[in-house]
Coordinates of C-alpha atoms in Angstrom, one line a residue:
M1 CA 27.0 4.8 4.6
A2 CA 30.6 6.2 4.5
L3 CA 32.4 5.3 1.3
E4 CA 36.0 4.5 1.4
W5 CA 38.5 4.4 -1.5
R6 CA 41.1 1.6 -1.6
D7 CA 43.5 1.3 -4.5
G8 CA 41.4 3.7 -6.5
C9 CA 38.2 1.6 -6.0
P10 CA 35.1 2.5 -4.0
F11 CA 35.0 0.2 -0.9
S12 CA 32.3 -0.5 1.7
A13 CA 33.7 -0.9 5.2
R14 CA 30.2 -2.2 6.3
F15 CA 30.5 -5.2 4.1
G16 CA 34.3 -5.4 3.6
D17 CA 34.0 -5.5 -0.2
V18 CA 34.4 -3.3 -3.3
Y19 CA 31.5 -1.9 -5.2
F20 CA 32.8 -3.1 -8.6
S21 CA 35.8 -4.7 -10.3
A22 CA 39.1 -2.9 -10.0
E23 CA 39.8 -3.9 -13.6
S24 CA 36.8 -2.2 -15.1
G25 CA 33.5 -1.9 -13.4
L26 CA 31.6 -0.9 -16.5
D27 CA 33.0 -3.8 -18.6
E28 CA 32.1 -6.2 -15.8
S29 CA 28.6 -4.9 -15.6
E30 CA 28.2 -5.3 -19.4
H31 CA 29.7 -8.8 -19.4
V32 CA 27.8 -10.2 -16.3
F33 CA 24.5 -8.4 -16.3
L34 CA 23.8 -7.1 -19.8
R35 CA 25.2 -10.0 -21.9
G36 CA 24.4 -12.5 -19.2
N37 CA 20.7 -11.7 -19.6
D38 CA 21.1 -11.3 -23.4
L39 CA 19.8 -7.8 -23.2
P40 CA 21.2 -6.4 -26.4
A41 CA 19.1 -8.8 -28.5
R42 CA 16.1 -8.7 -26.2
F43 CA 15.9 -4.9 -26.2
A44 CA 16.2 -4.8 -29.9
R45 CA 13.3 -7.2 -30.3
L46 CA 10.8 -5.1 -28.3
G47 CA 7.7 -4.1 -30.2
P48 CA 6.1 -0.6 -30.4
G49 CA 5.1 0.7 -27.0
Q50 CA 6.3 -2.4 -25.1
T51 CA 7.9 -2.2 -21.7
F52 CA 10.8 -4.3 -20.5
T53 CA 11.4 -4.7 -16.7
V54 CA 14.8 -5.2 -15.1
A55 CA 15.2 -5.7 -11.4
E56 CA 18.4 -5.5 -9.3
T57 CA 19.0 -6.7 -5.7
G58 CA 21.7 -4.1 -4.9
F59 CA 21.7 -0.6 -6.5
G60 CA 25.1 0.4 -5.1
T61 CA 26.6 3.1 -7.2
G62 CA 24.0 3.0 -9.9
L63 CA 26.5 1.7 -12.4
N64 CA 24.4 -1.2 -13.6
F65 CA 21.4 1.1 -14.1
L66 CA 23.3 3.6 -16.1
A67 CA 24.8 0.8 -18.3
T68 CA 21.4 -0.6 -18.9
W69 CA 19.9 2.7 -19.7
R70 CA 22.7 3.5 -22.2
L71 CA 22.2 0.1 -23.9
F72 CA 18.4 0.6 -24.0
A73 CA 18.8 4.0 -25.6
D74 CA 21.2 2.6 -28.2
V75 CA 19.3 -0.5 -29.4
A76 CA 15.6 -0.4 -28.3
P77 CA 12.9 0.9 -30.6
P78 CA 12.1 4.5 -30.0
S79 CA 8.6 3.9 -28.5
A80 CA 9.7 1.0 -26.2
Q81 CA 10.0 1.8 -22.5
L82 CA 12.2 0.5 -19.6
D83 CA 11.2 -0.1 -16.0
Y84 CA 14.2 -0.6 -13.7
F85 CA 13.6 -1.7 -10.1
A86 CA 16.4 -1.8 -7.6
V87 CA 16.8 -2.4 -3.9
E88 CA 19.4 -0.5 -1.7
A89 CA 19.4 -0.6 2.1
H90 CA 22.3 1.8 2.4
P91 CA 22.3 4.4 -0.3
L92 CA 25.4 6.5 -0.9
A93 CA 25.4 10.1 0.0
E94 CA 24.9 12.5 -2.9
E95 CA 28.5 13.6 -3.0
E96 CA 29.7 9.9 -2.9
L97 CA 27.5 8.9 -5.8
V98 CA 28.8 11.8 -7.9
A99 CA 32.4 11.0 -7.1
V100 CA 32.1 7.4 -8.0
L101 CA 30.2 8.0 -11.3
A102 CA 32.7 10.7 -12.3
R103 CA 35.1 7.7 -12.9
F104 CA 33.0 6.8 -16.0
P105 CA 33.0 9.9 -18.3
E106 CA 31.4 7.8 -21.1
L107 CA 28.2 7.6 -18.9
A108 CA 28.2 11.3 -18.0
A109 CA 25.0 12.1 -20.0
F110 CA 23.2 9.4 -18.0
A111 CA 24.8 10.0 -14.6
A112 CA 24.0 13.7 -14.4
P113 CA 20.2 13.2 -14.4
L114 CA 20.5 10.4 -11.8
A115 CA 22.6 12.7 -9.6
A116 CA 19.9 15.4 -9.9
R117 CA 17.2 13.0 -8.8
W118 CA 19.3 11.6 -6.0
R119 CA 18.7 14.5 -3.6
R120 CA 15.0 13.6 -3.7
R121 CA 15.4 10.1 -2.3
V122 CA 13.1 9.1 0.6
P123 CA 13.0 6.0 2.8
G124 CA 10.8 3.4 1.1
W125 CA 10.0 3.4 -2.6
N126 CA 11.1 6.1 -5.0
R127 CA 9.8 6.5 -8.6
W128 CA 11.8 8.8 -10.9
H129 CA 11.6 9.4 -14.7
F130 CA 14.3 9.9 -17.2
A131 CA 14.5 10.4 -21.0
G132 CA 11.2 12.2 -21.2
G133 CA 9.5 9.4 -19.2
R134 CA 10.7 6.6 -21.4
V135 CA 12.9 5.2 -18.6
R136 CA 11.5 4.7 -15.1
L137 CA 13.7 4.0 -12.1
T138 CA 12.0 2.6 -9.0
L139 CA 14.5 2.6 -6.1
A140 CA 13.4 0.8 -2.9
W141 CA 15.4 2.3 0.0
Q142 CA 14.8 -0.8 2.1
D143 CA 16.3 -4.1 3.2
V144 CA 15.9 -6.7 0.4
A145 CA 13.7 -9.0 2.4
E146 CA 11.3 -6.2 3.0
A147 CA 11.3 -4.8 -0.5
L148 CA 10.9 -7.9 -2.7
P149 CA 7.4 -8.9 -1.5
G150 CA 6.2 -5.6 -2.8
L151 CA 6.8 -6.6 -6.4
P152 CA 3.8 -8.0 -8.2
E153 CA 3.9 -11.7 -9.2
A154 CA 5.5 -12.4 -12.6
S155 CA 6.5 -8.8 -13.3
V156 CA 10.2 -8.9 -14.0
D157 CA 11.9 -9.8 -17.3
A158 CA 15.5 -9.9 -16.2
W159 CA 17.2 -9.9 -12.8
F160 CA 20.6 -8.5 -11.9
L161 CA 21.5 -10.4 -8.7
D162 CA 24.1 -8.0 -7.4
G163 CA 25.2 -6.9 -4.0
F164 CA 28.4 -7.6 -2.1
A165 CA 30.0 -11.1 -2.1
P166 CA 27.7 -13.8 -0.6
A167 CA 30.2 -14.5 2.1
K168 CA 30.2 -10.8 3.1
N169 CA 26.4 -10.3 2.8
P170 CA 24.7 -13.7 3.1
E171 CA 21.2 -12.1 3.7
M172 CA 21.1 -10.8 0.2
W173 CA 21.5 -14.4 -1.2
S174 CA 19.3 -16.3 1.2
A175 CA 16.8 -19.0 0.1
A176 CA 13.9 -16.6 1.1
V177 CA 15.3 -13.9 -1.2
C178 CA 15.7 -16.4 -4.1
T179 CA 12.1 -17.5 -3.6
E180 CA 10.9 -13.9 -3.8
V181 CA 13.0 -13.3 -6.9
A182 CA 11.4 -16.4 -8.5
R183 CA 7.9 -15.4 -7.5
S184 CA 8.2 -12.0 -9.2
T185 CA 9.9 -13.4 -12.4
R186 CA 7.9 -13.9 -15.6
P187 CA 8.0 -17.3 -17.2
G188 CA 10.8 -17.4 -19.7
A189 CA 12.6 -14.5 -17.9
T190 CA 16.3 -14.6 -16.9
F191 CA 18.8 -13.8 -14.2
A192 CA 22.5 -13.2 -14.1
T193 CA 25.0 -12.8 -11.3
Y194 CA 28.8 -12.6 -11.0
T195 CA 28.9 -15.2 -8.2
A196 CA 29.2 -18.9 -8.7
A197 CA 29.0 -19.9 -5.0
G198 CA 27.5 -23.3 -4.8
W199 CA 25.0 -22.6 -2.1
V200 CA 23.7 -19.5 -4.1
R201 CA 23.2 -21.7 -7.2
R202 CA 21.4 -24.3 -5.1
N203 CA 19.1 -21.7 -3.6
L204 CA 18.2 -20.4 -7.1
A205 CA 17.6 -23.9 -8.4
A206 CA 15.4 -24.8 -5.4
A207 CA 13.4 -21.6 -6.1
G208 CA 12.5 -22.9 -9.6
F209 CA 15.2 -21.5 -11.9
A210 CA 17.2 -23.5 -14.5
V211 CA 20.8 -22.6 -13.5
E212 CA 24.0 -22.8 -15.4
K213 CA 27.6 -21.6 -15.0
R214 CA 29.4 -19.4 -17.5
Q215 CA 32.8 -17.8 -17.9
G216 CA 33.2 -15.0 -15.5
F217 CA 34.7 -11.6 -16.0
G218 CA 38.4 -10.9 -15.6
R219 CA 40.0 -12.9 -12.8
K220 CA 36.6 -14.4 -11.8
R221 CA 36.6 -17.8 -13.6
E222 CA 32.9 -18.4 -13.4
M223 CA 29.5 -16.6 -13.1
T224 CA 25.9 -17.9 -12.9
V225 CA 23.0 -17.3 -15.2
G226 CA 19.6 -18.9 -15.4
S227 CA 16.0 -18.7 -16.5
K228 CA 12.5 -19.4 -15.2
P229 CA 10.9 -22.3 -17.1
G230 CA 7.7 -21.6 -19.0
R231 CA 6.5 -19.7 -22.1
A232 CA 7.3 -16.0 -22.1
L233 CA 4.2 -13.8 -21.6
P234 CA 3.3 -11.3 -24.4
A235 CA 4.2 -7.8 -23.4
F236 CA 1.4 -5.2 -23.1
S237 CA 1.3 -2.7 -26.0
P238 CA -0.9 0.3 -25.2
A239 CA -3.1 1.5 -28.0
E240 CA -6.7 2.2 -27.0
P241 CA -7.8 5.6 -25.9
V242 CA -8.5 6.7 -22.3
T243 CA -10.8 9.5 -21.1
V244 CA -10.0 11.4 -17.9
I245 CA -12.8 13.2 -16.1
G246 CA -11.5 16.2 -14.1
G247 CA -9.2 19.0 -15.0
G248 CA -7.5 19.6 -11.6
L249 CA -4.2 18.3 -10.3
A250 CA -5.5 14.7 -10.0
G251 CA -6.9 14.5 -13.5
C252 CA -4.0 16.3 -15.2
A253 CA -1.5 14.1 -13.4
A254 CA -3.3 10.9 -14.4
G255 CA -3.6 12.0 -18.0
F256 CA 0.1 13.0 -18.0
A257 CA 1.2 9.6 -16.8
L258 CA -1.0 7.7 -19.2
A259 CA 0.1 9.8 -22.2
R260 CA 3.8 9.1 -21.4
R261 CA 3.0 5.5 -21.9
G262 CA 1.9 6.1 -25.4
L263 CA -1.9 6.3 -24.8
A264 CA -4.2 8.9 -26.5
V265 CA -5.8 10.7 -23.6
T266 CA -8.9 13.0 -23.7
L267 CA -9.4 15.1 -20.6
L268 CA -12.9 16.5 -19.9
D269 CA -13.8 19.2 -17.4
A270 CA -17.0 21.2 -16.8
A271 CA -15.0 24.4 -16.3
P272 CA -13.6 26.4 -19.2
V273 CA -10.1 26.4 -17.9
L274 CA -7.9 23.8 -16.1
A275 CA -7.5 23.9 -12.3
S276 CA -10.7 25.8 -11.7
G277 CA -11.7 24.0 -8.5
A278 CA -9.8 23.0 -5.5
S279 CA -6.5 23.1 -7.5
G280 CA -7.0 26.7 -8.4
N281 CA -5.4 28.5 -5.4
P282 CA -2.7 31.1 -6.3
V283 CA -0.1 29.1 -4.5
G284 CA 0.0 25.7 -2.9
I285 CA 2.5 24.6 -0.3
L286 CA 4.6 21.4 -0.5
H287 CA 3.9 20.2 3.0
L288 CA 4.9 16.7 4.3
R289 CA 3.1 16.1 7.6
L290 CA 4.3 12.9 9.2
A291 CA 3.4 10.8 12.2
A292 CA 5.6 8.6 14.3
G293 CA 5.6 5.1 12.8
M294 CA 5.5 3.8 9.3
G295 CA 1.9 3.0 8.6
A296 CA 0.4 2.8 5.1
L297 CA -0.5 6.5 4.8
Q298 CA 2.9 7.6 6.0
R299 CA 4.7 5.3 3.5
L300 CA 2.5 6.6 0.7
L301 CA 3.2 10.2 1.7
L302 CA 6.9 9.7 1.8
A303 CA 6.9 8.2 -1.7
A304 CA 4.6 11.0 -2.9
W305 CA 7.0 13.6 -1.5
G306 CA 10.0 12.3 -3.5
H307 CA 8.0 11.8 -6.6
A308 CA 6.4 15.2 -6.5
L309 CA 9.7 17.0 -6.1
A310 CA 11.3 15.0 -8.9
Q311 CA 8.4 15.7 -11.2
L312 CA 8.5 19.4 -10.4
D313 CA 12.2 19.5 -11.1
E314 CA 11.4 18.1 -14.6
L315 CA 8.2 20.2 -15.4
L316 CA 8.4 23.3 -13.3
P317 CA 12.0 24.2 -12.2
V318 CA 12.5 26.6 -9.3
D319 CA 12.3 30.2 -10.5
G320 CA 10.8 32.2 -7.7
E321 CA 7.8 33.0 -9.9
V322 CA 5.8 29.8 -10.2
R323 CA 7.8 27.6 -7.8
A324 CA 10.1 28.3 -4.8
E325 CA 12.1 25.8 -2.9
C326 CA 12.4 28.0 0.2
G327 CA 12.0 25.4 2.8
L328 CA 9.2 24.8 5.3
L329 CA 9.0 25.0 9.1
Q330 CA 6.5 23.0 11.2
L331 CA 6.4 24.6 14.6
A332 CA 5.3 23.2 17.9
V333 CA 2.3 25.5 18.3
S334 CA 0.4 23.2 20.7
P335 CA 1.2 20.4 23.2
E336 CA -0.1 17.9 20.7
E337 CA 2.2 19.2 18.0
A338 CA 5.1 19.3 20.4
R339 CA 4.6 15.6 21.2
R340 CA 4.4 14.7 17.5
I341 CA 7.6 16.6 16.8
E342 CA 9.4 14.9 19.7
R343 CA 8.4 11.5 18.4
L344 CA 9.6 12.3 14.9
K345 CA 12.9 13.6 16.3
A346 CA 13.5 10.2 17.9
M347 CA 13.4 8.5 14.5
A348 CA 16.3 8.4 12.1
W349 CA 15.7 10.7 9.1
P350 CA 18.0 11.8 6.4
S351 CA 19.0 15.4 6.9
H352 CA 18.1 16.3 3.3
L353 CA 14.5 15.3 4.2
L354 CA 14.0 16.9 7.6
R355 CA 15.7 17.7 10.9
A356 CA 14.8 19.2 14.2
V357 CA 15.5 22.9 14.9
E358 CA 15.3 25.0 18.1
A359 CA 13.5 28.4 18.1
E360 CA 16.6 30.4 17.4
E361 CA 17.6 28.4 14.4
A362 CA 14.0 28.4 13.2
G363 CA 14.0 32.1 13.3
G364 CA 17.2 32.4 11.4
L365 CA 15.8 30.1 8.7
A366 CA 12.6 32.0 8.5
G367 CA 14.2 35.5 8.5
L368 CA 11.9 36.6 11.4
P369 CA 12.3 35.9 15.2
L370 CA 10.4 32.8 16.3
V371 CA 9.9 31.5 19.8
L372 CA 9.0 27.9 19.1
P373 CA 11.1 24.9 18.1
G374 CA 10.0 22.6 15.3
L375 CA 11.0 20.6 12.2
W376 CA 12.8 21.9 9.1
F377 CA 12.1 20.5 5.7
P378 CA 14.7 22.1 3.5
Q379 CA 13.1 20.9 0.2
G380 CA 9.6 22.3 1.1
G381 CA 8.2 25.4 -0.6
W382 CA 5.4 26.6 -2.7
V383 CA 4.1 26.1 -6.3
V384 CA 1.4 27.7 -8.5
P385 CA -0.8 24.6 -9.0
A386 CA -2.5 25.8 -12.2
R387 CA 0.9 26.1 -13.9
L388 CA 1.8 22.5 -13.0
A389 CA -1.6 21.3 -14.2
A390 CA -1.1 23.2 -17.5
R391 CA 2.3 21.5 -18.0
Q392 CA 1.0 18.1 -17.3
A393 CA -1.9 18.6 -19.8
E394 CA 0.2 19.8 -22.7
G395 CA 0.1 16.4 -24.5
L396 CA -3.6 15.7 -23.8
F397 CA -6.7 16.3 -25.9
L398 CA -8.6 18.9 -23.9
R399 CA -12.4 19.2 -24.0
L400 CA -13.0 22.0 -21.4
G401 CA -16.4 23.4 -20.6
K402 CA -17.9 19.9 -21.1
A403 CA -19.8 18.6 -18.1
V404 CA -20.2 14.9 -18.0
A405 CA -23.8 13.9 -17.8
G406 CA -23.4 10.2 -17.5
L407 CA -21.0 7.3 -17.2
E408 CA -21.9 3.7 -18.0
K409 CA -20.3 0.4 -18.9
T410 CA -20.7 -1.0 -22.4
A411 CA -19.8 -4.2 -24.1
D412 CA -16.6 -2.6 -25.5
G413 CA -15.5 -0.3 -22.7
W414 CA -17.3 2.7 -21.3
R415 CA -19.7 5.4 -22.5
V416 CA -19.1 9.0 -21.3
D417 CA -22.0 11.3 -22.2
T418 CA -21.2 15.0 -22.6
P419 CA -23.2 17.9 -24.2
G420 CA -20.9 17.6 -27.3
G421 CA -21.7 14.0 -27.8
A422 CA -20.7 10.6 -26.3
L423 CA -17.2 9.2 -26.0
S424 CA -16.5 5.5 -26.1
P425 CA -13.0 5.0 -24.5
A426 CA -11.6 1.7 -23.6
A427 CA -11.0 3.0 -20.1
V428 CA -12.0 6.0 -17.9
V429 CA -10.2 7.8 -15.1
V430 CA -12.5 9.7 -12.7
A431 CA -10.7 12.5 -10.9
N432 CA -13.4 15.1 -10.3
G433 CA -13.5 15.1 -6.5
H434 CA -16.7 14.7 -4.6
A435 CA -18.7 15.1 -7.8
A436 CA -17.7 11.5 -8.7
R437 CA -20.6 10.4 -6.4
A438 CA -23.0 11.4 -9.2
F439 CA -21.8 8.4 -11.3
A440 CA -23.7 5.3 -10.5
P441 CA -20.6 3.0 -10.6
L442 CA -19.0 5.2 -7.9
A443 CA -22.0 6.1 -5.8
H444 CA -20.9 3.7 -3.0
L445 CA -17.6 5.6 -2.3
P446 CA -17.7 7.6 0.9
L447 CA -16.6 10.9 -0.7
Q448 CA -17.0 14.0 1.5
P449 CA -16.8 17.6 0.3
V450 CA -14.7 19.9 2.5
R451 CA -14.8 23.6 1.9
G452 CA -11.5 25.4 2.4
Q453 CA -10.9 29.2 2.2
I454 CA -7.5 30.9 2.0
T455 CA -6.7 34.6 2.8
E456 CA -4.4 36.8 0.9
V457 CA -2.8 39.6 3.0
A458 CA -0.6 42.6 1.8
A459 CA 3.0 42.3 2.6
T460 CA 4.6 44.8 5.0
P461 CA 8.3 45.9 5.3
A462 CA 8.5 43.5 8.3
S463 CA 6.8 40.5 6.6
L464 CA 8.9 40.8 3.5
R465 CA 11.7 39.4 5.6
L466 CA 9.9 36.0 5.8
Q467 CA 11.9 33.5 3.7
T468 CA 10.2 30.2 4.3
V469 CA 6.8 28.6 4.5
V470 CA 5.7 28.4 8.2
C471 CA 3.1 25.9 9.4
G472 CA 1.4 25.7 12.7
E473 CA -2.4 25.6 12.9
G474 CA -2.5 26.7 9.3
Y475 CA 0.2 28.1 7.2
L476 CA 1.8 31.3 6.0
T477 CA 3.8 31.7 2.8
P478 CA 6.6 34.2 2.0
A479 CA 5.4 37.1 0.0
R480 CA 4.9 36.6 -3.8
A481 CA 4.1 39.8 -5.8
G482 CA 3.5 41.6 -2.5
R483 CA 1.0 39.1 -1.1
H484 CA 1.1 36.4 1.6
V485 CA -1.2 33.5 1.5
L486 CA -2.6 32.1 4.8
G487 CA -4.7 29.0 5.0
A488 CA -6.9 27.5 5.4
S489 CA -10.4 27.1 6.9
T490 CA -12.2 23.7 7.0
R491 CA -15.9 23.2 6.7
F492 CA -17.2 19.7 6.2
D493 CA -20.1 19.0 3.9
D494 CA -20.1 22.6 2.7
V495 CA -19.9 23.2 -1.1
G496 CA -20.1 27.0 -1.1
T497 CA -17.3 28.8 -2.8
D498 CA -18.3 32.3 -1.7
L499 CA -15.7 34.3 0.3
R500 CA -16.6 34.7 3.9
V501 CA -15.4 37.5 6.2
A502 CA -15.8 35.2 9.2
E503 CA -13.4 32.7 7.8
H504 CA -10.8 35.4 7.0
A505 CA -11.1 36.5 10.7
E506 CA -10.8 32.9 11.8
I507 CA -7.6 32.3 9.8
L508 CA -5.9 35.5 11.0
G509 CA -7.1 34.9 14.6
R510 CA -5.5 31.5 14.6
L511 CA -2.2 33.0 13.5
A512 CA -2.5 35.7 16.2
T513 CA -3.0 33.0 18.9
T514 CA -0.3 30.5 17.8
L515 CA 2.3 32.6 16.1
P516 CA 1.8 36.2 17.4
E517 CA 5.2 37.3 16.1
L518 CA 4.2 36.5 12.5
Y519 CA 0.8 38.1 13.0
A520 CA 2.5 41.2 14.2
A521 CA 4.8 41.2 11.2
L522 CA 1.7 41.3 8.9
G523 CA 0.5 44.4 10.8
G524 CA -1.5 42.8 13.6
D525 CA -5.1 43.9 13.7
K526 CA -4.2 46.3 10.8
A527 CA -3.3 43.5 8.5
Y528 CA -4.7 44.4 5.1
I529 CA -6.8 41.6 3.5
L530 CA -6.5 41.7 -0.3
G531 CA -8.8 38.9 -1.0
G532 CA -8.9 35.1 -0.9
R533 CA -10.4 32.1 -2.5
A534 CA -12.6 29.2 -1.5
G535 CA -12.4 25.7 -3.0
I536 CA -14.1 22.3 -2.3
R537 CA -11.7 19.6 -1.4
C538 CA -12.6 15.9 -1.4
S539 CA -11.8 13.5 1.5
A540 CA -12.6 10.0 2.6
P541 CA -12.4 8.1 5.9
G542 CA -8.8 7.5 7.1
A543 CA -7.2 10.3 5.1
M544 CA -5.8 7.9 2.5
P545 CA -6.6 8.9 -1.1
I546 CA -8.8 6.6 -3.2
V547 CA -6.6 5.5 -6.1
G548 CA -7.1 2.3 -8.2
E549 CA -9.4 0.3 -10.4
A550 CA -13.0 0.6 -9.2
A551 CA -14.4 -1.7 -12.0
P552 CA -12.7 -3.2 -15.1
G553 CA -11.4 -0.3 -17.1
L554 CA -12.7 2.3 -14.6
Y555 CA -10.1 4.0 -12.5
V556 CA -10.3 6.7 -9.8
S557 CA -8.0 9.3 -8.3
L558 CA -10.0 10.9 -5.6
A559 CA -10.0 12.1 -2.0
H560 CA -6.6 13.8 -2.0
G561 CA -7.9 16.3 0.6
T562 CA -5.4 19.0 1.4
R563 CA -2.5 16.9 0.0
G564 CA -3.3 17.0 -3.7
L565 CA -0.2 18.9 -4.7
L566 CA 1.8 16.1 -3.0
T567 CA -0.2 12.9 -3.9
A568 CA -1.8 13.5 -7.2
G569 CA 1.3 12.9 -9.3
L570 CA 2.1 9.6 -7.6
A571 CA -1.6 8.6 -7.9
G572 CA -1.3 9.2 -11.7
E573 CA 1.7 6.9 -11.8
M574 CA -0.2 4.2 -9.9
L575 CA -3.2 4.3 -12.4
A576 CA -0.9 4.3 -15.5
A577 CA 1.0 1.3 -14.2
L578 CA -2.3 -0.6 -13.3
H579 CA -3.8 0.1 -16.7
T580 CA -0.7 -0.8 -18.8
R581 CA 0.2 -3.7 -16.5
T582 CA 3.7 -2.3 -15.9
L583 CA 5.7 -2.0 -12.7
P584 CA 3.8 0.0 -10.0
P585 CA 5.5 2.9 -8.2
L586 CA 4.5 1.4 -4.8
P587 CA 4.5 -2.0 -3.2
V588 CA 1.4 -4.1 -3.8
S589 CA 0.4 -3.7 -0.1
L590 CA 0.2 0.0 -0.5
L591 CA -1.7 -0.3 -3.8
A592 CA -4.3 -2.3 -1.9
A593 CA -4.4 0.2 1.0
A594 CA -5.3 3.0 -1.5
A595 CA -7.7 1.0 -3.7
P596 CA -11.4 1.7 -3.8
A597 CA -12.1 -1.9 -3.0
R598 CA -11.1 -1.2 0.6
F599 CA -14.5 0.4 1.3
A600 CA -16.3 -2.8 0.4
R601 CA -14.1 -4.5 3.0
L602 CA -14.7 -1.8 5.5
E603 CA -18.5 -2.1 5.2
R604 CA -18.2 -5.9 5.8
D605 CA -15.9 -5.5 8.7
Q606 CA -17.9 -2.7 10.4
G607 CA -21.4 -4.1 9.6
G608 CA -22.0 -1.0 7.4
R609 CA -20.8 1.6 9.9
G610 CA -18.4 4.2 8.4
S611 CA -16.1 6.7 10.1
R612 CA -15.8 10.4 9.8
C613 CA -13.6 11.9 7.1
G614 CA -9.9 11.9 7.9
E615 CA -9.2 15.3 6.4
C616 CA -6.8 16.4 9.0
G617 CA -4.7 13.2 8.7
P618 CA -2.1 12.0 11.1

């Protein structure tokens, strides 16, 4: 959306209205939204570990979010946390956001982190962390009528009903929107809005709010505030310990998200070091493979992409040693791939996420001549997965080399049996791949082991020119420490981790057939294989990971397949939100689509017939 400036104020030509008051946007935000919801006193009253949830119907420039964050930092207890949910159908461009927020130097310390995350925005829901995880922003890049049904019932403590003037943007203030706002509001919670339009007040009253007018800001004589009748629900205060089983990306990400919410987390793994299984490859690629359409898996992958990049920015900044943001090319190496790419080209994508490129431009980006067109993902790249797992595990109690012999429900929680003795946590997260089938409470899950082998090849003077990750039928990374990584083979129901010459030949042969120019740059049939690695991935029917509560207090993060580097972090956020009863990072429909309970439904619907693993995805 192109931003205009009129009389020194940011102005939307689409809606014919200013983004905030010409007199003082920050003072207006504090008067209407912060004091209108009594947030200074309510933040100060929060107990240890409690979370307060604010929701906003128009994110706009982010000014209300920054003002709320600053107030929370000033008055809330140090262990309290803030969830902030906002809807925005037409987000500003990065340079527009920066230009607007530069007008408020008193917010510079808060605006800079927001601007840094803004380049990671994706269509759909975005979850970003600030202040060491104490502040969470969930930004729904959607129309308000599409976004609000995704909120859980009775999950919001205070609403900022913002957006452009009701006469300019009536859809934002409709009876249906007011009803959704009321549904997702806790008893005793509040709302505030700058408008006093009669039909807006009537819609809010009809939705169940007690509504009153108050003195407005500046030249606006009146504003509206209100509350939802009923007794306020007690906030959740995390205290009891959690055990995570699995020391790969999924387990470390879950432990990291739970620990950030103030929980004591013990992580168990049978191996003596973290990321010893499928997460242990020397590099993993950040690869977003999309299909035409916006089904559940596609929406989850988009959210996971934005979350993964933002989390990496925080934990593992780009340095060329353990992480590179070198971009990624997906090339049309087959008629099927060409059709998929053509369908994606017809959809509207933000250029910072992906764009179509012809062969000549693709070659220029890659640094080597290419003969096929494709898609360019400028924020793609590679990461050393074990380094990410290690960063996520820094605040956890690690018990490595401890195989779990049994898992069972007890009267007070769960019992986890290990050679070093039993643990009795209040909750357990199982994130150990296909081995989870050995636990009786999870034996029904259709987890399938999938062997995958990578090949490491010595760089040549020609191949050192490769600047980006290139994907076709497999992938090739730029050289790191004189080595390229090619991947990967796929063997269903094979749990062997031995290196196989035949699979090295298969991987190189596939490159020779689909991208002969890259094969030639590696030396052709004289390419020097330095080694490789085999790991066992876990997959499930439909390619959607299995994430959620399998039984009271028993959570799973499983079946990430080839996408663990992308989806494990968001899965950890999903589990932490479920366990602490805080705002989830995805709409409730996507939580249900990923939940383990879906397999009980599948068995009923199909009369017990399953489907083959969806490892290859869309």
